[in-house]
Short mmCIF file of C-alpha atoms and ligand atoms in Angstrom, two decimals:
data_model
loop_
_atom_site.label_atom_id
_atom_site.label_comp_id
_atom_site.label_asym_id
_atom_site.label_seq_id
_atom_site.Cartn_x
_atom_site.Cartn_y
_atom_site.Cartn_z
CA MET A 1 -24.72 11.78 -20.61
CA ARG A 2 -27.43 11.66 -17.75
CA GLN A 3 -29.00 8.44 -19.03
CA LEU A 4 -25.49 6.86 -19.37
CA LEU A 5 -24.47 7.80 -15.87
CA GLU A 6 -27.72 6.70 -14.27
CA SER A 7 -27.72 3.28 -15.65
CA THR A 8 -23.93 2.94 -14.77
CA LEU A 9 -24.98 3.92 -11.09
CA ALA A 10 -27.48 1.29 -11.25
CA ARG A 11 -25.04 -1.20 -12.53
CA ALA A 12 -22.31 -0.16 -9.85
CA THR A 13 -24.84 -0.49 -7.01
CA ARG A 14 -25.97 -3.99 -8.01
CA TYR A 15 -22.20 -4.87 -8.36
CA LEU A 16 -21.56 -3.56 -4.86
CA GLU A 17 -24.75 -5.24 -3.35
CA ASP A 18 -23.82 -8.52 -4.92
CA LEU A 19 -20.44 -8.58 -3.12
CA GLN A 20 -22.02 -9.64 0.07
CA THR A 21 -23.11 -13.05 -1.50
CA ARG A 22 -20.93 -13.84 -4.41
CA ARG A 23 -17.72 -16.10 -4.44
CA VAL A 24 -14.88 -13.95 -3.82
CA PHE A 25 -12.68 -15.13 -6.69
CA PRO A 26 -14.43 -15.30 -10.13
CA SER A 27 -15.74 -18.65 -11.38
CA ALA A 28 -13.60 -20.32 -14.22
CA GLU A 29 -16.54 -19.60 -16.72
CA ALA A 30 -16.36 -15.93 -15.78
CA VAL A 31 -12.57 -15.79 -16.46
CA ALA A 32 -13.13 -17.93 -19.72
CA ASP A 33 -15.83 -15.33 -20.87
CA LEU A 34 -13.19 -12.40 -20.67
CA THR A 35 -12.28 -13.23 -24.40
CA GLU A 36 -15.81 -11.30 -25.11
CA LEU A 37 -13.92 -8.12 -24.15
CA GLY A 38 -11.19 -8.67 -26.85
CA GLY A 39 -11.68 -9.49 -30.31
CA ALA A 40 -11.17 -7.08 -33.38
CA LEU A 41 -11.32 -3.27 -33.04
CA PRO A 42 -15.02 -2.14 -33.99
CA GLU A 43 -14.91 -0.59 -37.49
CA HIS A 44 -17.57 1.97 -36.45
CA PRO A 45 -18.64 3.86 -33.39
CA GLU A 46 -20.55 1.99 -30.82
CA PRO A 47 -23.24 3.50 -28.54
CA SER A 48 -21.72 4.24 -24.99
CA GLU A 49 -24.70 2.50 -23.32
CA GLN A 50 -23.61 -0.59 -25.30
CA VAL A 51 -20.05 -0.24 -24.30
CA LEU A 52 -21.01 -0.13 -20.57
CA GLU A 53 -23.50 -2.94 -21.00
CA ARG A 54 -20.54 -5.32 -22.38
CA LEU A 55 -18.30 -4.18 -19.70
CA ASP A 56 -20.86 -4.88 -17.06
CA ARG A 57 -21.85 -8.19 -18.49
CA PHE A 58 -18.49 -9.78 -18.87
CA GLY A 59 -16.35 -7.46 -16.67
CA SER A 60 -18.26 -7.54 -13.21
CA PRO A 61 -18.25 -11.32 -12.85
CA ALA A 62 -14.62 -11.78 -13.62
CA THR A 63 -13.55 -9.14 -10.93
CA THR A 64 -11.99 -10.35 -7.53
CA ALA A 65 -14.24 -9.26 -4.84
CA THR A 66 -11.66 -7.13 -3.36
CA ALA A 67 -14.06 -4.33 -2.53
CA GLY A 68 -16.16 -6.71 -0.49
CA PRO A 69 -15.76 -7.86 3.14
CA ARG A 70 -13.77 -11.20 2.76
CA TYR A 71 -10.99 -10.54 0.66
CA PHE A 72 -7.54 -11.15 2.76
CA GLY A 73 -5.18 -11.52 0.13
CA PHE A 74 -1.99 -9.51 -0.15
CA VAL A 75 -2.58 -6.19 1.66
CA THR A 76 -5.92 -5.07 0.08
CA GLY A 77 -8.15 -2.43 1.12
CA GLY A 78 -11.37 -1.54 -0.02
CA ALA A 79 -12.88 1.72 -0.99
CA LEU A 80 -14.69 3.69 1.89
CA PRO A 81 -18.08 4.97 0.38
CA ALA A 82 -17.11 8.67 0.48
CA THR A 83 -13.89 7.78 -1.41
CA LEU A 84 -15.80 5.96 -4.13
CA ALA A 85 -18.26 8.77 -4.56
CA ALA A 86 -15.36 11.38 -4.57
CA ASN A 87 -13.61 9.01 -7.17
CA TRP A 88 -16.67 9.58 -9.50
CA MET A 89 -16.81 13.21 -8.98
CA ALA A 90 -12.88 13.32 -9.71
CA GLY A 91 -14.05 11.42 -12.92
CA ALA A 92 -16.26 13.99 -13.92
CA TRP A 93 -14.09 16.89 -13.05
CA ASP A 94 -11.19 15.10 -15.05
CA GLN A 95 -8.58 17.63 -13.76
CA MET A 96 -4.91 17.83 -14.43
CA SER A 97 -3.57 18.06 -10.94
CA GLY A 98 0.01 18.59 -11.54
CA LEU A 99 0.04 22.44 -11.66
CA LYS A 100 -1.86 25.01 -9.58
CA VAL A 101 -2.56 26.89 -12.90
CA ALA A 102 -4.17 23.72 -14.35
CA SER A 103 -6.35 22.89 -11.47
CA PRO A 104 -6.93 25.06 -8.23
CA VAL A 105 -9.22 22.62 -6.56
CA ALA A 106 -7.37 19.44 -7.22
CA VAL A 107 -4.24 21.19 -5.68
CA ALA A 108 -6.23 22.90 -2.95
CA LEU A 109 -7.63 19.35 -1.85
CA GLU A 110 -4.11 17.94 -1.59
CA GLN A 111 -2.82 20.77 0.24
CA ALA A 112 -5.83 20.55 2.64
CA THR A 113 -5.01 16.95 3.43
CA ILE A 114 -1.28 17.40 4.17
CA PRO A 115 -1.64 18.87 7.57
CA TRP A 116 -4.26 16.43 8.46
CA LEU A 117 -1.81 13.46 7.26
CA LEU A 118 1.32 14.90 9.15
CA ASP A 119 -0.98 15.35 12.26
CA VAL A 120 -2.39 11.52 12.34
CA LEU A 121 1.07 10.21 11.61
CA GLY A 122 3.00 12.48 13.94
CA LEU A 123 5.32 13.65 11.28
CA GLY A 124 6.81 17.26 11.52
CA SER A 125 4.76 19.93 10.10
CA ARG A 126 7.39 20.88 7.62
CA THR A 127 7.40 17.38 5.95
CA ALA A 128 6.88 17.55 2.24
CA VAL A 129 4.11 15.27 0.91
CA GLY A 130 3.82 13.83 -2.56
CA PHE A 131 0.74 12.00 -4.15
CA VAL A 132 2.00 8.92 -6.18
CA THR A 133 0.40 5.64 -7.25
CA GLY A 134 1.40 3.41 -4.64
CA ALA A 135 4.10 2.55 -2.20
CA THR A 136 6.39 1.27 -4.99
CA MET A 137 6.43 4.78 -6.50
CA ALA A 138 6.72 6.25 -3.04
CA ASN A 139 9.79 4.16 -2.26
CA PHE A 140 11.33 5.18 -5.48
CA THR A 141 10.47 8.85 -4.74
CA GLY A 142 11.78 8.87 -1.37
CA ILE A 143 14.91 7.11 -2.24
CA ALA A 144 15.34 9.22 -5.07
CA ALA A 145 15.62 12.29 -2.54
CA ALA A 146 17.97 10.26 -0.39
CA ARG A 147 20.23 9.74 -3.36
CA HIS A 148 20.24 13.26 -4.30
CA ALA A 149 21.00 14.39 -0.73
CA VAL A 150 23.84 12.03 -0.11
CA LEU A 151 25.58 12.79 -3.45
CA ALA A 152 24.92 16.48 -3.05
CA ARG A 153 27.18 16.50 0.09
CA HIS A 154 30.10 15.48 -2.33
CA GLY A 155 29.22 18.26 -4.64
CA TRP A 156 27.76 15.95 -7.19
CA HIS A 157 24.45 16.68 -8.58
CA VAL A 158 23.02 13.18 -9.70
CA GLY A 159 20.05 14.86 -11.64
CA LYS A 160 22.57 16.80 -13.87
CA GLN A 161 25.52 14.60 -13.72
CA GLY A 162 24.04 11.14 -13.46
CA LEU A 163 25.37 8.09 -11.78
CA PHE A 164 28.48 7.44 -14.21
CA GLY A 165 31.62 8.49 -12.22
CA ALA A 166 29.41 9.49 -9.22
CA PRO A 167 30.94 9.03 -5.62
CA GLU A 168 30.08 5.62 -4.15
CA MET A 169 26.89 5.19 -1.92
CA ARG A 170 26.02 2.68 0.17
CA VAL A 171 22.61 1.01 0.71
CA VAL A 172 21.58 -1.03 3.80
CA VAL A 173 18.54 -3.18 3.86
CA GLY A 174 16.91 -5.97 6.01
CA ASP A 175 16.89 -9.55 4.81
CA GLU A 176 12.93 -9.39 4.74
CA VAL A 177 13.07 -6.25 2.57
CA HIS A 178 10.01 -5.84 0.20
CA VAL A 179 10.66 -6.70 -3.43
CA SER A 180 9.12 -3.23 -4.38
CA LEU A 181 12.10 -1.43 -2.45
CA LEU A 182 14.50 -3.39 -4.54
CA LYS A 183 12.80 -2.61 -7.76
CA ALA A 184 12.88 1.04 -6.66
CA LEU A 185 16.76 0.57 -5.97
CA SER A 186 17.31 -1.03 -9.31
CA LEU A 187 15.34 1.83 -11.28
CA LEU A 188 17.52 4.45 -9.52
CA GLY A 189 20.81 2.74 -10.51
CA LEU A 190 21.55 1.81 -7.04
CA GLY A 191 21.43 -1.81 -7.82
CA ARG A 192 19.21 -4.52 -6.07
CA ASP A 193 22.42 -6.91 -5.81
CA ARG A 194 24.81 -4.31 -4.23
CA VAL A 195 22.85 -3.88 -1.07
CA GLU A 196 24.13 -4.70 2.31
CA ARG A 197 21.81 -7.00 4.03
CA VAL A 198 21.19 -7.22 7.64
CA PRO A 199 19.99 -10.49 9.19
CA VAL A 200 16.43 -10.73 10.83
CA ASP A 201 14.81 -12.39 13.65
CA ALA A 202 11.84 -14.83 13.78
CA GLN A 203 9.39 -11.97 12.95
CA GLY A 204 11.62 -10.36 10.19
CA ARG A 205 12.81 -7.64 12.13
CA MET A 206 16.44 -6.37 11.29
CA ARG A 207 18.84 -7.38 14.21
CA VAL A 208 20.32 -4.09 15.32
CA GLU A 209 23.46 -5.93 16.60
CA SER A 210 24.31 -7.13 13.23
CA MET A 211 23.95 -3.84 11.37
CA PRO A 212 27.09 -2.71 9.52
CA ARG A 213 28.87 0.47 10.49
CA LEU A 214 26.77 3.52 9.24
CA ASP A 215 28.36 6.71 7.55
CA ALA A 216 27.22 9.83 5.68
CA ASP A 217 27.19 7.88 2.34
CA THR A 218 24.65 5.47 3.51
CA LEU A 219 20.98 5.07 2.81
CA VAL A 220 19.29 2.72 5.44
CA CYS A 221 15.94 1.33 4.30
CA ILE A 222 13.84 -0.07 7.05
CA GLN A 223 10.24 -1.36 7.16
CA ALA A 224 7.35 -0.42 9.14
CA GLY A 225 5.07 -3.46 8.83
CA ASN A 226 6.63 -6.58 7.19
CA VAL A 227 4.24 -7.83 4.35
CA ASN A 228 3.78 -11.09 6.03
CA SER A 229 4.37 -10.87 9.65
CA GLY A 230 3.31 -7.18 10.03
CA ALA A 231 6.50 -6.86 12.20
CA PHE A 232 8.27 -3.41 12.42
CA ASP A 233 12.16 -2.98 12.21
CA PRO A 234 13.53 -1.31 15.37
CA ALA A 235 13.21 2.16 14.15
CA GLN A 236 14.29 3.99 17.19
CA GLU A 237 17.88 2.49 17.52
CA ILE A 238 18.34 2.42 13.83
CA CYS A 239 17.40 6.22 13.55
CA ALA A 240 19.55 7.11 16.33
CA ALA A 241 22.57 5.40 14.90
CA ALA A 242 21.83 6.87 11.59
CA ARG A 243 21.41 10.40 12.98
CA GLU A 244 24.82 10.21 14.63
CA ALA A 245 26.43 8.86 11.36
CA GLY A 246 24.69 11.41 9.05
CA ALA A 247 23.14 8.55 7.32
CA TRP A 248 19.63 8.70 5.53
CA VAL A 249 16.79 6.48 6.90
CA HIS A 250 14.05 5.69 4.48
CA VAL A 251 10.89 3.74 5.79
CA ASP A 252 8.83 1.49 3.68
CA GLY A 253 5.62 1.98 5.61
CA ALA A 254 3.14 0.68 2.85
CA PHE A 255 0.57 -0.22 5.26
CA GLY A 256 2.38 -0.31 8.70
CA LEU A 257 3.02 3.48 8.80
CA TRP A 258 -0.83 3.66 9.56
CA ALA A 259 -0.33 2.26 12.99
CA LEU A 260 0.88 5.63 13.96
CA ALA A 261 -2.72 6.78 13.56
CA SER A 262 -3.89 4.44 16.31
CA PRO A 263 -3.17 5.16 19.81
CA GLN A 264 -3.32 1.48 20.65
CA ARG A 265 -0.81 0.56 17.97
CA ALA A 266 1.52 3.47 17.50
CA HIS A 267 3.94 1.75 20.00
CA LEU A 268 4.74 -0.76 17.35
CA ALA A 269 6.01 2.10 15.12
CA ARG A 270 8.04 3.60 17.91
CA GLY A 271 10.97 5.67 16.44
CA VAL A 272 9.52 5.52 12.93
CA ALA A 273 8.93 9.25 12.89
CA ASP A 274 12.67 10.08 13.30
CA ALA A 275 13.39 8.91 9.85
CA ASP A 276 14.19 11.21 6.86
CA SER A 277 11.62 9.77 4.31
CA TRP A 278 8.74 7.48 4.17
CA ALA A 279 6.47 5.54 1.86
CA ALA A 280 2.71 4.71 2.54
CA ASP A 281 -0.13 3.54 0.49
CA ALA A 282 -3.33 5.08 0.71
CA HIS A 283 -5.04 2.25 -1.42
CA LYS A 284 -4.36 -0.48 1.35
CA TRP A 285 -5.32 0.62 4.75
CA LEU A 286 -6.64 4.20 4.16
CA ASN A 287 -9.22 2.37 1.96
CA VAL A 288 -9.37 4.52 -0.99
CA PRO A 289 -9.71 3.14 -4.58
CA TYR A 290 -6.61 2.25 -6.51
CA ASP A 291 -4.12 3.71 -7.16
CA SER A 292 -2.91 5.87 -4.58
CA GLY A 293 0.21 6.16 -2.45
CA LEU A 294 2.07 8.83 -0.42
CA VAL A 295 5.79 9.78 -0.11
CA PHE A 296 6.85 11.85 3.03
CA CYS A 297 10.16 13.68 3.22
CA ARG A 298 11.72 15.72 6.06
CA HIS A 299 13.93 17.57 3.62
CA PRO A 300 11.56 19.30 1.20
CA GLU A 301 14.65 20.67 -0.76
CA HIS A 302 16.22 17.46 -1.50
CA LEU A 303 12.84 15.86 -2.63
CA MET A 304 12.44 18.99 -4.64
CA SER A 305 15.70 18.83 -6.31
CA ALA A 306 15.36 15.12 -7.12
CA MET A 307 11.89 15.73 -8.65
CA SER A 308 11.34 19.01 -10.07
CA ALA A 309 11.82 19.36 -13.85
CA GLN A 310 13.01 23.06 -13.23
CA ASP A 311 16.67 23.70 -12.97
CA ALA A 312 16.73 25.69 -9.72
CA ALA A 313 14.42 23.65 -7.75
CA TYR A 314 15.79 24.95 -4.41
CA LEU A 315 14.63 28.28 -5.32
CA ILE A 316 10.98 27.46 -5.33
CA THR A 317 9.37 28.43 -1.97
CA SER A 318 6.61 26.14 -0.60
CA ALA A 319 3.90 28.67 -1.45
CA ASP A 320 5.01 28.53 -5.11
CA ARG A 321 5.54 24.81 -5.09
CA ASP A 322 3.32 22.76 -7.79
CA PRO A 323 2.54 19.08 -6.88
CA THR A 324 4.73 17.99 -9.97
CA ASP A 325 7.76 19.41 -8.19
CA LEU A 326 7.59 16.81 -5.58
CA VAL A 327 6.61 13.46 -7.71
CA PRO A 328 7.78 11.84 -10.93
CA GLU A 329 4.52 12.57 -12.87
CA MET A 330 3.70 15.64 -14.62
CA SER A 331 0.20 15.15 -15.50
CA ARG A 332 -1.89 13.08 -13.38
CA ARG A 333 -5.24 12.56 -12.08
CA ALA A 334 -6.56 14.52 -9.03
CA ARG A 335 -5.30 11.72 -6.66
CA GLY A 336 -5.71 13.55 -3.60
CA ILE A 337 -9.35 13.76 -3.72
CA GLU A 338 -10.27 10.35 -2.43
CA ILE A 339 -7.68 10.79 0.34
CA TRP A 340 -9.47 14.12 1.33
CA ALA A 341 -12.90 12.25 1.38
CA ALA A 342 -11.39 9.26 3.30
CA MET A 343 -9.91 11.62 6.04
CA ARG A 344 -13.00 13.95 6.31
CA SER A 345 -15.51 10.88 6.40
CA LEU A 346 -13.39 8.95 9.03
CA GLY A 347 -11.98 11.82 11.03
CA ARG A 348 -9.13 11.09 13.74
CA SER A 349 -11.26 8.68 15.64
CA GLY A 350 -12.57 6.93 12.62
CA LEU A 351 -9.03 6.21 11.24
CA ALA A 352 -7.90 4.98 14.59
CA GLU A 353 -11.01 2.70 14.82
CA LEU A 354 -10.62 1.24 11.43
CA ILE A 355 -6.76 0.43 12.13
CA GLU A 356 -7.84 -1.00 15.57
CA ARG A 357 -10.71 -3.06 14.36
CA ASN A 358 -8.67 -4.72 11.48
CA CYS A 359 -5.82 -5.61 14.12
CA ARG A 360 -8.56 -6.99 16.61
CA GLN A 361 -10.03 -9.04 13.71
CA ALA A 362 -6.63 -10.45 12.81
CA ALA A 363 -6.19 -11.45 16.53
CA ARG A 364 -9.48 -13.21 16.41
CA PHE A 365 -8.36 -15.22 13.24
CA ALA A 366 -5.29 -16.29 14.89
CA GLU A 367 -7.09 -17.33 18.18
CA GLY A 368 -9.73 -19.13 16.22
CA LEU A 369 -7.16 -21.13 14.22
CA GLU A 370 -5.15 -21.96 17.08
CA ALA A 371 -8.17 -22.97 19.12
CA ALA A 372 -8.74 -25.60 16.14
CA GLY A 373 -5.21 -27.00 16.40
CA TYR A 374 -3.56 -24.91 13.89
CA GLU A 375 -0.18 -23.28 14.21
CA ILE A 376 0.30 -19.52 13.85
CA LEU A 377 3.68 -18.49 12.70
CA ASN A 378 3.83 -14.85 13.74
CA GLU A 379 3.30 -12.92 16.71
CA VAL A 380 0.02 -11.17 15.73
CA GLU A 381 0.38 -7.56 16.77
CA LEU A 382 -0.99 -5.76 13.63
CA ASN A 383 -3.20 -6.83 10.91
CA GLN A 384 -1.18 -10.00 9.42
CA VAL A 385 -1.61 -13.55 10.34
CA MET A 386 0.48 -16.63 8.99
CA VAL A 387 -0.97 -19.88 9.53
CA SER A 388 0.39 -23.39 8.85
CA PHE A 389 -1.78 -26.58 8.67
CA GLY A 390 1.06 -29.00 8.77
CA ASP A 391 3.52 -29.58 6.14
CA GLY A 392 4.01 -27.55 2.89
CA ASP A 393 1.84 -29.77 0.81
CA ILE A 394 -1.11 -29.84 3.23
CA THR A 395 -0.82 -26.04 3.79
CA ASP A 396 -0.81 -25.30 0.30
CA ALA A 397 -3.63 -27.56 -0.41
CA VAL A 398 -5.53 -25.65 2.34
CA THR A 399 -4.89 -22.46 0.88
CA ALA A 400 -5.91 -23.75 -2.52
CA GLY A 401 -9.14 -25.38 -0.97
CA VAL A 402 -10.10 -22.02 0.77
CA GLN A 403 -9.66 -19.99 -2.70
CA GLU A 404 -11.88 -22.64 -4.25
CA ASP A 405 -14.39 -22.49 -1.70
CA GLY A 406 -15.19 -19.06 -2.51
CA THR A 407 -16.41 -17.88 0.82
CA CYS A 408 -13.38 -15.76 1.27
CA TRP A 409 -9.89 -15.37 -0.31
CA CYS A 410 -6.38 -15.87 1.38
CA GLY A 411 -3.13 -16.17 -0.38
CA GLY A 412 -0.19 -18.35 0.37
CA THR A 413 3.58 -17.46 1.15
CA VAL A 414 6.91 -19.15 2.36
CA TRP A 415 7.73 -17.75 5.74
CA GLN A 416 11.37 -18.58 6.98
CA GLY A 417 11.38 -21.72 4.80
CA ARG A 418 7.77 -22.93 5.84
CA SER A 419 4.65 -22.63 3.72
CA ALA A 420 2.12 -20.63 5.24
CA MET A 421 -1.57 -19.26 4.47
CA ARG A 422 -1.55 -15.48 4.85
CA ILE A 423 -4.47 -13.47 6.26
CA SER A 424 -4.39 -9.82 5.68
CA VAL A 425 -7.40 -7.75 7.40
CA SER A 426 -7.32 -4.39 5.87
CA SER A 427 -10.79 -3.52 4.68
CA TRP A 428 -13.34 -1.13 6.21
CA ALA A 429 -15.97 -3.51 4.94
CA THR A 430 -14.96 -6.47 7.01
CA THR A 431 -17.45 -6.99 9.93
CA ASP A 432 -16.78 -9.40 12.89
CA ALA A 433 -19.48 -11.55 11.46
CA ASP A 434 -17.48 -11.75 8.24
CA VAL A 435 -14.51 -12.85 10.30
CA GLU A 436 -16.48 -15.63 12.00
CA ARG A 437 -17.90 -16.84 8.40
CA SER A 438 -14.51 -17.03 7.09
CA LEU A 439 -12.76 -18.86 10.12
CA GLU A 440 -15.67 -21.54 9.94
CA CYS A 441 -14.70 -21.85 6.07
CA ILE A 442 -10.97 -22.09 6.70
CA ILE A 443 -11.40 -24.52 9.41
CA ARG A 444 -13.90 -26.75 7.61
CA VAL A 445 -11.31 -26.78 4.59
CA ALA A 446 -8.44 -27.43 6.71
CA ASP A 447 -10.12 -30.19 8.76
CA GLY A 448 -11.30 -31.97 5.80
CA LEU A 449 -7.84 -32.14 4.34
CA VAL A 450 -5.88 -32.76 7.48
CA GLY A 451 -8.24 -35.69 8.38
CA TYR A 452 -7.79 -37.37 4.95
CA PRO A 453 -4.13 -36.48 3.83
C1 LIG B 1 2.27 -3.59 -0.90
C2 LIG B 1 3.66 -3.01 -0.51
C3 LIG B 1 4.47 -2.35 -1.33
C4 LIG B 1 4.12 -1.93 -2.60
O1 LIG B 1 3.08 -1.15 -2.50
P1 LIG B 1 2.32 -0.91 -4.07
O2 LIG B 1 1.11 -0.20 -3.62
O3 LIG B 1 1.85 -2.26 -4.62
O4 LIG B 1 3.21 -0.26 -5.09
C5 LIG B 1 5.63 -2.04 -0.64
N1 LIG B 1 6.10 -2.37 0.53
C6 LIG B 1 5.21 -3.05 1.38
C7 LIG B 1 5.68 -3.48 2.86
C8 LIG B 1 4.05 -3.43 0.90
O5 LIG B 1 3.21 -4.14 1.81
#
């Protein structure tokens, strides 16, 4: 075992060091060689060292360098050093973390991080926190609590009675709702097509003046951080209206919720803390390894009634609560360990600095591209930048050219009818020098294509 782990350490270290210089997206040859990982099942056991040798030889070159400093696709965090190391410990421990009786340490680590998370995000100290796989499951879990609460007011226990014959429940979303939230609605039987959609402004923010009338049978789903523009729905106004009407507000804050941890950016998320439930990713801006997300709920009793496998969930006091009472999974890995390591290694100031640095780097991208004559399509207030290089074909060609160049990786999107390249700055590993090097690459590719259409 020692020999195997030591050689694996050497492989992993070499891999991470290589990230500074290798191309960000793997070469076509490396991807083609992945067939070497398939083939027939071995008839007989193979030495573990040989298994790892094959994994490294064919797997490592075909990875996308998302753990490196110049990956700006989707919204992708890296893994802080302490979180990767803690992840290795968690692998060695192999704890089942759904029940206290199964693993005191896994549960204690999660319990320790809960007050830290509530503190930096400014959510009330009674807020329940569940550790899930990502924002999709966090949205699912928060909305399940909302569904339970809304229907319970009618004396309808949705967990026991199901949705057939249940009272009607309304769902309001912005036109820029993230697809994962619609997926959560569809999984919960609330239907992705029966939502009431609210028009949005040029940044993708819900227009408050166009909101439908809210009532106590309504769930309003808002966003903290649009996946393209980084914009926040006007939470303060929406939460106030919802509070008055008795409606439930759920916040999809996959990455934007972390703005609350930065004194410089928290104003963008004004009013977000007034909601009833929140979803956030840890594998995005908190920079822990995949997969890791968090669900927060102001009403622990509703979250527990929606999630607990026990019949009388409301009888479970917080001291007796097991992690499984708050999330869909029963058995699961000790997911809180990397969050614990991230929060300890960053501290309050380090977390704020990470958020602020990435925002500043996004602003530098926008400034550099604008100075080179290209059009920025969004107000760059957070970590997201959208840029157009001309018409749709040119912009798509620049995006493809940047990906092919390999210095950095940016994805494409369509924003309010226009093609754009997206730059999402979300990694602890990105230095200012990486931003300059990436800017130079993007402008070089763009100038080449725009000059010779
Ligand atoms: C990434 C993202 C999600 C989905 O998160 P996963 O971690 O992929 O499940 C949901 N909403 C927003 C706004 C996101 O950016």
